Amino acid sequence: MMPVLLAARHRAAVRVHAVLETGLNEVAELLGGVFVLDRAAQPVWLYEHADQLDIDSGRIVVAGVSAGGGLAAAVALLARDRDGPPLAGQMLLCPMLNDRNDTRFAVQMDGIGVWDRTSNEIG
């Protein structure tokens, strides 16, 4: 399995060499937790093949947008908890980290800002 590489050998200001995009698709809803474990295998694969891909294994970042941001966070936690490869960081873009809308903060922020509790319900 080859992970999706958004930027290989990218030498921007943050000096990241590889970004794994952990996006979702229709299969994710069917597989549930298996999908998270599948995505958690991506940084392991990339770390193990870093020399072949000519990337620095110490500069691997996971990234995701919306639900993919929540998935990227889960992948980072699994890498940490299972002694997986060291990740240089996470790029969580508008992450959906809690879709339940039942936290005190969600209730407090209802009707305030661009993305409020109602938007979260729709999302």
CSV table of N, CA, C and O in Angstrom, one decimal:
chain,number,residue,atom,x,y,z
A,1,MET,N,0.8,-1.2,0.0
A,1,MET,CA,0.0,0.0,0.0
A,1,MET,C,0.9,1.2,0.0
A,1,MET,O,1.7,1.4,0.8
A,2,MET,N,0.7,2.1,-0.9
A,2,MET,CA,1.4,3.4,-1.0
A,2,MET,C,0.6,4.5,-0.5
A,2,MET,O,-0.5,4.7,-1.1
A,3,PRO,N,1.0,5.3,0.5
A,3,PRO,CA,0.2,6.4,0.9
A,3,PRO,C,0.2,7.5,-0.1
A,3,PRO,O,1.0,7.6,-0.9
A,4,VAL,N,-0.8,8.4,0.1
A,4,VAL,CA,-0.9,9.5,-0.7
A,4,VAL,C,0.1,10.6,-0.3
A,4,VAL,O,0.1,11.0,0.9
A,5,LEU,N,1.0,10.9,-1.1
A,5,LEU,CA,2.0,11.9,-0.8
A,5,LEU,C,1.6,13.3,-1.4
A,5,LEU,O,1.6,13.4,-2.6
A,6,LEU,N,1.4,14.2,-0.6
A,6,LEU,CA,1.0,15.6,-1.1
A,6,LEU,C,2.3,16.3,-1.5
A,6,LEU,O,2.3,17.1,-2.4
A,7,ALA,N,3.3,16.2,-0.7
A,7,ALA,CA,4.5,17.0,-1.0
A,7,ALA,C,5.8,16.1,-0.6
A,7,ALA,O,6.1,16.0,0.6
A,8,ALA,N,6.4,15.6,-1.6
A,8,ALA,CA,7.6,14.8,-1.3
A,8,ALA,C,8.8,15.7,-1.6
A,8,ALA,O,8.8,16.4,-2.6
A,9,ARG,N,9.8,15.6,-0.7
A,9,ARG,CA,11.0,16.5,-0.8
A,9,ARG,C,10.7,17.9,-0.9
A,9,ARG,O,11.4,18.7,-1.6
A,10,HIS,N,9.7,18.4,-0.2
A,10,HIS,CA,9.3,19.8,-0.2
A,10,HIS,C,10.2,20.5,0.8
A,10,HIS,O,10.2,20.1,1.9
A,11,ARG,N,10.8,21.6,0.3
A,11,ARG,CA,11.8,22.3,1.2
A,11,ARG,C,11.3,23.7,1.4
A,11,ARG,O,11.9,24.7,1.2
A,12,ALA,N,10.1,23.8,2.0
A,12,ALA,CA,9.5,25.1,2.3
A,12,ALA,C,10.1,25.6,3.6
A,12,ALA,O,11.0,25.0,4.2
A,13,ALA,N,9.5,26.7,4.2
A,13,ALA,CA,10.0,27.3,5.4
A,13,ALA,C,10.0,26.3,6.5
A,13,ALA,O,10.8,26.3,7.4
A,14,VAL,N,9.0,25.4,6.6
A,14,VAL,CA,8.9,24.4,7.6
A,14,VAL,C,9.8,23.2,7.4
A,14,VAL,O,9.9,22.4,8.3
A,15,ARG,N,10.3,23.1,6.3
A,15,ARG,CA,11.3,22.0,5.9
A,15,ARG,C,10.7,20.6,6.1
A,15,ARG,O,11.3,19.8,6.7
A,16,VAL,N,9.5,20.5,5.6
A,16,VAL,CA,8.8,19.2,5.6
A,16,VAL,C,9.2,18.4,4.4
A,16,VAL,O,9.3,19.0,3.3
A,17,HIS,N,9.5,17.1,4.5
A,17,HIS,CA,9.8,16.3,3.4
A,17,HIS,C,8.7,15.5,2.8
A,17,HIS,O,8.7,15.2,1.7
A,18,ALA,N,7.7,15.1,3.7
A,18,ALA,CA,6.6,14.4,3.1
A,18,ALA,C,5.4,14.6,4.0
A,18,ALA,O,5.4,14.7,5.2
A,19,VAL,N,4.3,14.8,3.3
A,19,VAL,CA,3.0,15.0,4.0
A,19,VAL,C,2.0,13.9,3.6
A,19,VAL,O,1.8,13.7,2.4
A,20,LEU,N,1.5,13.3,4.5
A,20,LEU,CA,0.5,12.2,4.3
A,20,LEU,C,-0.9,12.8,4.4
A,20,LEU,O,-1.2,13.4,5.5
A,21,GLU,N,-1.7,12.8,3.4
A,21,GLU,CA,-3.1,13.2,3.5
A,21,GLU,C,-4.0,12.1,3.8
A,21,GLU,O,-4.0,11.1,3.1
A,22,THR,N,-4.7,12.2,4.9
A,22,THR,CA,-5.5,11.1,5.5
A,22,THR,C,-6.9,11.1,5.1
A,22,THR,O,-7.8,10.6,5.9
A,23,GLY,N,-7.3,11.7,4.0
A,23,GLY,CA,-8.7,11.9,3.6
A,23,GLY,C,-9.6,10.8,3.7
A,23,GLY,O,-9.2,9.6,3.8
A,24,LEU,N,-10.9,11.1,3.7
A,24,LEU,CA,-11.9,10.1,3.8
A,24,LEU,C,-12.6,9.8,2.5
A,24,LEU,O,-12.5,10.6,1.6
A,25,ASN,N,-13.2,8.7,2.4
A,25,ASN,CA,-14.0,8.4,1.2
A,25,ASN,C,-15.2,7.6,1.6
A,25,ASN,O,-15.4,7.3,2.8
A,26,GLU,N,-16.0,7.1,0.7
A,26,GLU,CA,-17.2,6.4,1.0
A,26,GLU,C,-16.9,5.1,1.8
A,26,GLU,O,-17.7,4.6,2.6
A,27,VAL,N,-15.8,4.5,1.5
A,27,VAL,CA,-15.4,3.2,2.1
A,27,VAL,C,-15.2,3.4,3.6
A,27,VAL,O,-15.5,2.5,4.4
A,28,ALA,N,-14.8,4.6,4.0
A,28,ALA,CA,-14.5,4.8,5.4
A,28,ALA,C,-15.7,4.6,6.3
A,28,ALA,O,-15.6,4.1,7.4
A,29,GLU,N,-16.9,5.0,5.8
A,29,GLU,CA,-18.1,4.8,6.6
A,29,GLU,C,-18.4,3.3,6.8
A,29,GLU,O,-19.0,2.9,7.8
A,30,LEU,N,-18.1,2.5,5.8
A,30,LEU,CA,-18.3,1.1,5.9
A,30,LEU,C,-17.3,0.4,6.8
A,30,LEU,O,-17.7,-0.6,7.5
A,31,LEU,N,-16.1,0.8,6.8
A,31,LEU,CA,-15.0,0.1,7.5
A,31,LEU,C,-14.9,0.5,9.0
A,31,LEU,O,-14.3,-0.2,9.8
A,32,GLY,N,-15.3,1.8,9.3
A,32,GLY,CA,-15.2,2.2,10.7
A,32,GLY,C,-13.8,2.2,11.2
A,32,GLY,O,-12.9,2.8,10.6
A,33,GLY,N,-13.5,1.5,12.3
A,33,GLY,CA,-12.2,1.5,13.0
A,33,GLY,C,-11.2,0.9,12.1
A,33,GLY,O,-10.0,1.2,12.3
A,34,VAL,N,-11.5,0.0,11.2
A,34,VAL,CA,-10.5,-0.7,10.3
A,34,VAL,C,-9.9,0.4,9.4
A,34,VAL,O,-8.7,0.4,9.2
A,35,PHE,N,-10.7,1.4,9.0
A,35,PHE,CA,-10.2,2.5,8.2
A,35,PHE,C,-9.1,3.3,8.9
A,35,PHE,O,-8.1,3.6,8.3
A,36,VAL,N,-9.3,3.6,10.2
A,36,VAL,CA,-8.3,4.3,11.0
A,36,VAL,C,-7.0,3.5,11.0
A,36,VAL,O,-5.9,4.1,10.9
A,37,LEU,N,-7.1,2.2,11.3
A,37,LEU,CA,-5.9,1.4,11.4
A,37,LEU,C,-5.2,1.3,10.0
A,37,LEU,O,-4.0,1.3,10.0
A,38,ASP,N,-6.0,1.3,8.9
A,38,ASP,CA,-5.4,1.3,7.6
A,38,ASP,C,-4.6,2.6,7.4
A,38,ASP,O,-3.5,2.6,6.9
A,39,ARG,N,-5.2,3.7,7.8
A,39,ARG,CA,-4.5,5.0,7.6
A,39,ARG,C,-3.3,5.1,8.6
A,39,ARG,O,-2.3,5.7,8.3
A,40,ALA,N,-3.4,4.5,9.7
A,40,ALA,CA,-2.3,4.5,10.7
A,40,ALA,C,-1.1,3.7,10.1
A,40,ALA,O,0.1,4.0,10.5
A,41,ALA,N,-1.3,2.8,9.2
A,41,ALA,CA,-0.2,2.1,8.6
A,41,ALA,C,0.6,3.0,7.6
A,41,ALA,O,1.7,2.6,7.2
A,42,GLN,N,0.0,4.0,7.1
A,42,GLN,CA,0.6,4.9,6.1
A,42,GLN,C,2.0,5.5,6.6
A,42,GLN,O,3.0,5.4,5.9
A,43,PRO,N,2.0,6.1,7.7
A,43,PRO,CA,3.3,6.7,8.2
A,43,PRO,C,4.3,5.6,8.4
A,43,PRO,O,5.5,5.8,8.2
A,44,VAL,N,3.9,4.4,8.8
A,44,VAL,CA,4.8,3.3,9.1
A,44,VAL,C,5.4,2.9,7.7
A,44,VAL,O,6.7,2.8,7.6
A,45,TRP,N,4.6,2.8,6.7
A,45,TRP,CA,5.1,2.4,5.4
A,45,TRP,C,6.0,3.5,4.8
A,45,TRP,O,7.1,3.2,4.3
A,46,LEU,N,5.7,4.8,5.0
A,46,LEU,CA,6.5,5.8,4.5
A,46,LEU,C,7.8,5.9,5.2
A,46,LEU,O,8.9,6.1,4.6
A,47,TYR,N,7.8,5.7,6.5
A,47,TYR,CA,9.0,5.7,7.3
A,47,TYR,C,9.9,4.6,6.9
A,47,TYR,O,11.2,4.8,6.7
A,48,GLU,N,9.4,3.4,6.7
A,48,GLU,CA,10.2,2.2,6.3
A,48,GLU,C,10.7,2.4,4.9
A,48,GLU,O,11.7,1.7,4.5
A,49,HIS,N,10.1,3.2,4.0
A,49,HIS,CA,10.6,3.3,2.6
A,49,HIS,C,11.1,4.7,2.3
A,49,HIS,O,11.3,5.1,1.2
A,50,ALA,N,11.5,5.4,3.4
A,50,ALA,CA,12.0,6.8,3.2
A,50,ALA,C,13.2,6.9,2.3
A,50,ALA,O,13.4,7.8,1.5
A,51,ASP,N,14.2,5.9,2.5
A,51,ASP,CA,15.4,5.9,1.7
A,51,ASP,C,15.1,5.8,0.3
A,51,ASP,O,15.6,6.4,-0.6
A,52,GLN,N,14.2,4.8,-0.1
A,52,GLN,CA,13.8,4.6,-1.5
A,52,GLN,C,13.2,5.8,-2.1
A,52,GLN,O,13.3,6.0,-3.3
A,53,LEU,N,12.4,6.6,-1.3
A,53,LEU,CA,11.7,7.7,-1.8
A,53,LEU,C,12.5,9.0,-1.7
A,53,LEU,O,12.1,10.1,-2.1
A,54,ASP,N,13.7,8.9,-1.2
A,54,ASP,CA,14.6,10.0,-1.0
A,54,ASP,C,14.0,11.1,-0.2
A,54,ASP,O,14.0,12.3,-0.6
A,55,ILE,N,13.4,10.7,0.9
A,55,ILE,CA,12.9,11.7,1.9
A,55,ILE,C,13.5,11.5,3.2
A,55,ILE,O,14.0,10.4,3.6
A,56,ASP,N,13.5,12.5,4.1
A,56,ASP,CA,14.0,12.5,5.4
A,56,ASP,C,12.9,11.9,6.3
A,56,ASP,O,11.9,12.5,6.5
A,57,SER,N,13.2,10.7,6.9
A,57,SER,CA,12.2,10.0,7.7
A,57,SER,C,11.8,10.8,9.0
A,57,SER,O,10.8,10.5,9.6
A,58,GLY,N,12.7,11.8,9.3
A,58,GLY,CA,12.4,12.6,10.5
A,58,GLY,C,11.5,13.8,10.2
A,58,GLY,O,11.2,14.6,11.1
A,59,ARG,N,11.1,13.9,8.9
A,59,ARG,CA,10.3,15.1,8.5
A,59,ARG,C,9.0,14.6,7.9
A,59,ARG,O,8.6,15.1,6.8
A,60,ILE,N,8.3,13.7,8.5
A,60,ILE,CA,7.0,13.2,8.0
A,60,ILE,C,5.9,13.9,8.8
A,60,ILE,O,5.9,13.9,10.0
A,61,VAL,N,4.9,14.4,8.1
A,61,VAL,CA,3.8,15.1,8.7
A,61,VAL,C,2.5,14.4,8.2
A,61,VAL,O,2.4,14.1,7.0
A,62,VAL,N,1.5,14.3,9.1
A,62,VAL,CA,0.2,13.9,8.7
A,62,VAL,C,-0.7,15.1,8.5
A,62,VAL,O,-0.6,16.1,9.3
A,63,ALA,N,-1.7,15.0,7.6
A,63,ALA,CA,-2.5,16.2,7.3
A,63,ALA,C,-3.9,15.7,7.0
A,63,ALA,O,-4.1,14.6,6.5
A,64,GLY,N,-4.9,16.6,7.2
A,64,GLY,CA,-6.3,16.3,6.8
A,64,GLY,C,-7.2,17.5,7.0
A,64,GLY,O,-6.9,18.4,7.8
A,65,VAL,N,-8.2,17.5,6.2
A,65,VAL,CA,-9.2,18.6,6.2
A,65,VAL,C,-10.5,18.0,6.7
A,65,VAL,O,-11.0,16.9,6.3
A,66,SER,N,-11.2,18.8,7.6
A,66,SER,CA,-12.5,18.4,8.2
A,66,SER,C,-12.4,17.0,8.8
A,66,SER,O,-11.6,16.9,9.7
A,67,ALA,N,-13.2,16.1,8.4
A,67,ALA,CA,-13.2,14.8,9.0
A,67,ALA,C,-11.8,14.1,8.8
A,67,ALA,O,-11.3,13.4,9.7
A,68,GLY,N,-11.1,14.4,7.7
A,68,GLY,CA,-9.8,14.0,7.5
A,68,GLY,C,-8.8,14.5,8.5
A,68,GLY,O,-7.8,13.9,8.9
A,69,GLY,N,-9.1,15.7,9.1
A,69,GLY,CA,-8.3,16.3,10.1
A,69,GLY,C,-8.4,15.5,11.4
A,69,GLY,O,-7.4,15.3,12.1
A,70,GLY,N,-9.6,15.1,11.7
A,70,GLY,CA,-9.8,14.2,12.9
A,70,GLY,C,-9.1,12.9,12.7
A,70,GLY,O,-8.5,12.4,13.6
A,71,LEU,N,-9.1,12.4,11.5
A,71,LEU,CA,-8.5,11.1,11.2
A,71,LEU,C,-6.9,11.3,11.3
A,71,LEU,O,-6.3,10.4,11.8
A,72,ALA,N,-6.4,12.4,10.8
A,72,ALA,CA,-5.0,12.7,10.9
A,72,ALA,C,-4.6,12.8,12.4
A,72,ALA,O,-3.5,12.2,12.8
A,73,ALA,N,-5.4,13.4,13.2
A,73,ALA,CA,-5.1,13.4,14.7
A,73,ALA,C,-5.1,12.0,15.2
A,73,ALA,O,-4.2,11.7,16.0
A,74,ALA,N,-6.0,11.2,14.8
A,74,ALA,CA,-6.1,9.8,15.3
A,74,ALA,C,-4.9,9.0,14.9
A,74,ALA,O,-4.3,8.2,15.6
A,75,VAL,N,-4.4,9.2,13.6
A,75,VAL,CA,-3.2,8.6,13.1
A,75,VAL,C,-2.0,9.0,13.9
A,75,VAL,O,-1.2,8.2,14.3
A,76,ALA,N,-1.9,10.3,14.3
A,76,ALA,CA,-0.8,10.8,15.1
A,76,ALA,C,-0.8,10.1,16.5
A,76,ALA,O,0.3,9.7,17.0
A,77,LEU,N,-2.0,10.0,17.1
A,77,LEU,CA,-2.1,9.4,18.4
A,77,LEU,C,-1.7,8.0,18.3
A,77,LEU,O,-1.0,7.5,19.3
A,78,LEU,N,-2.2,7.2,17.3
A,78,LEU,CA,-1.8,5.8,17.2
A,78,LEU,C,-0.3,5.7,17.0
A,78,LEU,O,0.3,4.7,17.5
A,79,ALA,N,0.3,6.5,16.2
A,79,ALA,CA,1.8,6.5,16.0
A,79,ALA,C,2.5,6.7,17.3
A,79,ALA,O,3.4,5.9,17.7
A,80,ARG,N,2.0,7.6,18.1
A,80,ARG,CA,2.6,7.8,19.5
A,80,ARG,C,2.4,6.7,20.4
A,80,ARG,O,3.3,6.2,21.0
A,81,ASP,N,1.1,6.2,20.5
A,81,ASP,CA,0.8,5.2,21.5
A,81,ASP,C,1.3,3.8,21.1
A,81,ASP,O,1.5,2.9,22.0
A,82,ARG,N,1.6,3.5,19.9
A,82,ARG,CA,2.0,2.2,19.4
A,82,ARG,C,3.5,2.2,19.1
A,82,ARG,O,4.0,1.4,18.3
A,83,ASP,N,4.2,3.3,19.5
A,83,ASP,CA,5.7,3.4,19.2
A,83,ASP,C,5.9,3.4,17.7
A,83,ASP,O,6.9,2.7,17.3
A,84,GLY,N,5.1,4.1,17.0
A,84,GLY,CA,5.2,4.1,15.5
A,84,GLY,C,6.3,5.1,15.2
A,84,GLY,O,7.1,5.6,16.0
A,85,PRO,N,6.4,5.4,13.9
A,85,PRO,CA,7.4,6.3,13.5
A,85,PRO,C,7.2,7.7,14.1
A,85,PRO,O,6.1,8.2,14.3
A,86,PRO,N,8.3,8.4,14.4
A,86,PRO,CA,8.2,9.8,14.9
A,86,PRO,C,7.7,10.7,13.8
A,86,PRO,O,8.1,10.7,12.7
A,87,LEU,N,6.6,11.5,14.1
A,87,LEU,CA,6.1,12.4,13.2
A,87,LEU,C,6.6,13.8,13.5
A,87,LEU,O,6.7,14.2,14.7
A,88,ALA,N,6.9,14.5,12.4
A,88,ALA,CA,7.4,15.9,12.6
A,88,ALA,C,6.2,16.8,13.0
A,88,ALA,O,6.5,17.9,13.5
A,89,GLY,N,5.0,16.5,12.7
A,89,GLY,CA,3.9,17.3,13.1
A,89,GLY,C,2.6,16.9,12.4
A,89,GLY,O,2.5,15.8,11.8
A,90,GLN,N,1.6,17.7,12.6
A,90,GLN,CA,0.3,17.5,12.1
A,90,GLN,C,-0.2,18.8,11.4
A,90,GLN,O,0.1,19.9,12.0
A,91,MET,N,-0.9,18.7,10.3
A,91,MET,CA,-1.6,19.9,9.7
A,91,MET,C,-3.1,19.5,9.8
A,91,MET,O,-3.6,18.8,8.9
A,92,LEU,N,-3.8,20.0,10.8
A,92,LEU,CA,-5.2,19.7,10.9
A,92,LEU,C,-6.0,21.0,10.4
A,92,LEU,O,-6.0,22.0,11.1
A,93,LEU,N,-6.5,20.9,9.2
A,93,LEU,CA,-7.2,22.0,8.6
A,93,LEU,C,-8.7,21.9,8.8
A,93,LEU,O,-9.3,21.0,8.3
A,94,CYS,N,-9.2,22.8,9.6
A,94,CYS,CA,-10.7,22.7,10.0
A,94,CYS,C,-11.0,21.3,10.5
A,94,CYS,O,-12.0,20.7,10.0
A,95,PRO,N,-10.3,20.8,11.5
A,95,PRO,CA,-10.6,19.4,11.8
A,95,PRO,C,-11.9,19.2,12.5
A,95,PRO,O,-12.3,20.0,13.4
A,96,MET,N,-12.6,18.2,12.2
A,96,MET,CA,-13.8,17.7,12.9
A,96,MET,C,-13.3,16.8,13.9
A,96,MET,O,-13.2,15.6,13.7
A,97,LEU,N,-13.1,17.3,15.1
A,97,LEU,CA,-12.5,16.5,16.2
A,97,LEU,C,-13.6,16.0,17.1
A,97,LEU,O,-13.5,15.0,17.8
A,98,ASN,N,-14.8,16.6,17.1
A,98,ASN,CA,-15.9,16.2,18.0
A,98,ASN,C,-17.2,16.5,17.2
A,98,ASN,O,-17.6,17.6,17.2
A,99,ASP,N,-17.8,15.5,16.7
A,99,ASP,CA,-19.0,15.7,15.9
A,99,ASP,C,-20.3,15.5,16.7
A,99,ASP,O,-21.4,15.6,16.2
A,100,ARG,N,-20.2,15.4,18.0
A,100,ARG,CA,-21.3,15.1,18.9
A,100,ARG,C,-22.1,16.4,19.3
A,100,ARG,O,-23.2,16.4,19.6
A,101,ASN,N,-21.4,17.5,19.3
A,101,ASN,CA,-22.0,18.8,19.6
A,101,ASN,C,-22.6,18.9,21.0
A,101,ASN,O,-23.5,19.7,21.3
A,102,ASP,N,-22.1,18.1,21.9
A,102,ASP,CA,-22.6,18.1,23.3
A,102,ASP,C,-21.7,18.6,24.3
A,102,ASP,O,-21.9,18.5,25.5
A,103,THR,N,-20.6,19.2,23.9
A,103,THR,CA,-19.7,19.8,24.9
A,103,THR,C,-20.2,21.1,25.4
A,103,THR,O,-21.0,21.8,24.7
A,104,ARG,N,-19.7,21.5,26.5
A,104,ARG,CA,-20.1,22.9,27.0
A,104,ARG,C,-19.7,24.0,26.1
A,104,ARG,O,-20.4,24.9,25.8
A,105,PHE,N,-18.5,23.8,25.4
A,105,PHE,CA,-18.1,24.8,24.5
A,105,PHE,C,-19.0,24.9,23.3
A,105,PHE,O,-19.3,26.0,22.8
A,106,ALA,N,-19.4,23.8,22.8
A,106,ALA,CA,-20.3,23.8,21.6
A,106,ALA,C,-21.6,24.5,21.9
A,106,ALA,O,-22.1,25.3,21.1
A,107,VAL,N,-22.1,24.3,23.1
A,107,VAL,CA,-23.4,25.0,23.5
A,107,VAL,C,-23.1,26.5,23.7
A,107,VAL,O,-23.9,27.4,23.3
A,108,GLN,N,-22.0,26.9,24.3
A,108,GLN,CA,-21.7,28.3,24.6
A,108,GLN,C,-21.5,29.0,23.3
A,108,GLN,O,-21.8,30.2,23.2
A,109,MET,N,-21.0,28.4,22.2
A,109,MET,CA,-20.7,29.1,21.0
A,109,MET,C,-21.8,29.0,19.9
A,109,MET,O,-21.6,29.3,18.8
A,110,ASP,N,-22.9,28.5,20.3
A,110,ASP,CA,-24.1,28.4,19.4
A,110,ASP,C,-24.5,29.7,18.9
A,110,ASP,O,-24.8,30.6,19.7
A,111,GLY,N,-24.5,29.9,17.6
A,111,GLY,CA,-24.9,31.2,17.0
A,111,GLY,C,-23.8,32.2,16.9
A,111,GLY,O,-24.1,33.3,16.5
A,112,ILE,N,-22.6,31.9,17.3
A,112,ILE,CA,-21.5,32.8,17.3
A,112,ILE,C,-20.5,32.4,16.2
A,112,ILE,O,-20.1,31.2,16.2
A,113,GLY,N,-20.0,33.3,15.4
A,113,GLY,CA,-19.0,33.0,14.4
A,113,GLY,C,-19.5,32.3,13.1
A,113,GLY,O,-20.7,32.1,12.9
A,114,VAL,N,-18.5,32.0,12.3
A,114,VAL,CA,-18.8,31.4,11.0
A,114,VAL,C,-19.3,30.0,11.1
A,114,VAL,O,-20.2,29.5,10.4
A,115,TRP,N,-18.6,29.2,11.9
A,115,TRP,CA,-18.9,27.8,12.1
A,115,TRP,C,-19.4,27.5,13.5
A,115,TRP,O,-18.6,27.4,14.4
A,116,ASP,N,-20.7,27.4,13.7
A,116,ASP,CA,-21.2,27.3,15.0
A,116,ASP,C,-21.8,25.9,15.1
A,116,ASP,O,-21.6,25.0,14.3
A,117,ARG,N,-22.6,25.7,16.2
A,117,ARG,CA,-23.2,24.4,16.5
A,117,ARG,C,-24.1,23.9,15.3
A,117,ARG,O,-24.1,22.7,15.0
A,118,THR,N,-24.9,24.8,14.8
A,118,THR,CA,-25.7,24.4,13.7
A,118,THR,C,-24.9,23.9,12.4
A,118,THR,O,-25.3,22.9,11.8
A,119,SER,N,-23.9,24.7,12.1
A,119,SER,CA,-23.0,24.3,11.0
A,119,SER,C,-22.4,22.9,11.3
A,119,SER,O,-22.3,22.1,10.4
A,120,ASN,N,-22.0,22.7,12.5
A,120,ASN,CA,-21.4,21.4,12.9
A,120,ASN,C,-22.4,20.3,12.7
A,120,ASN,O,-22.1,19.2,12.3
A,121,GLU,N,-23.7,20.5,13.0
A,121,GLU,CA,-24.7,19.5,12.8
A,121,GLU,C,-24.8,19.1,11.3
A,121,GLU,O,-25.0,18.0,11.0
A,122,ILE,N,-24.8,20.1,10.5
A,122,ILE,CA,-25.0,19.9,9.0
A,122,ILE,C,-23.7,19.2,8.5
A,122,ILE,O,-23.8,18.3,7.7
A,123,GLY,N,-22.5,19.6,9.0
A,123,GLY,CA,-21.3,19.1,8.5
A,123,GLY,C,-21.1,17.6,8.9
A,123,GLY,O,-20.6,16.8,8.3
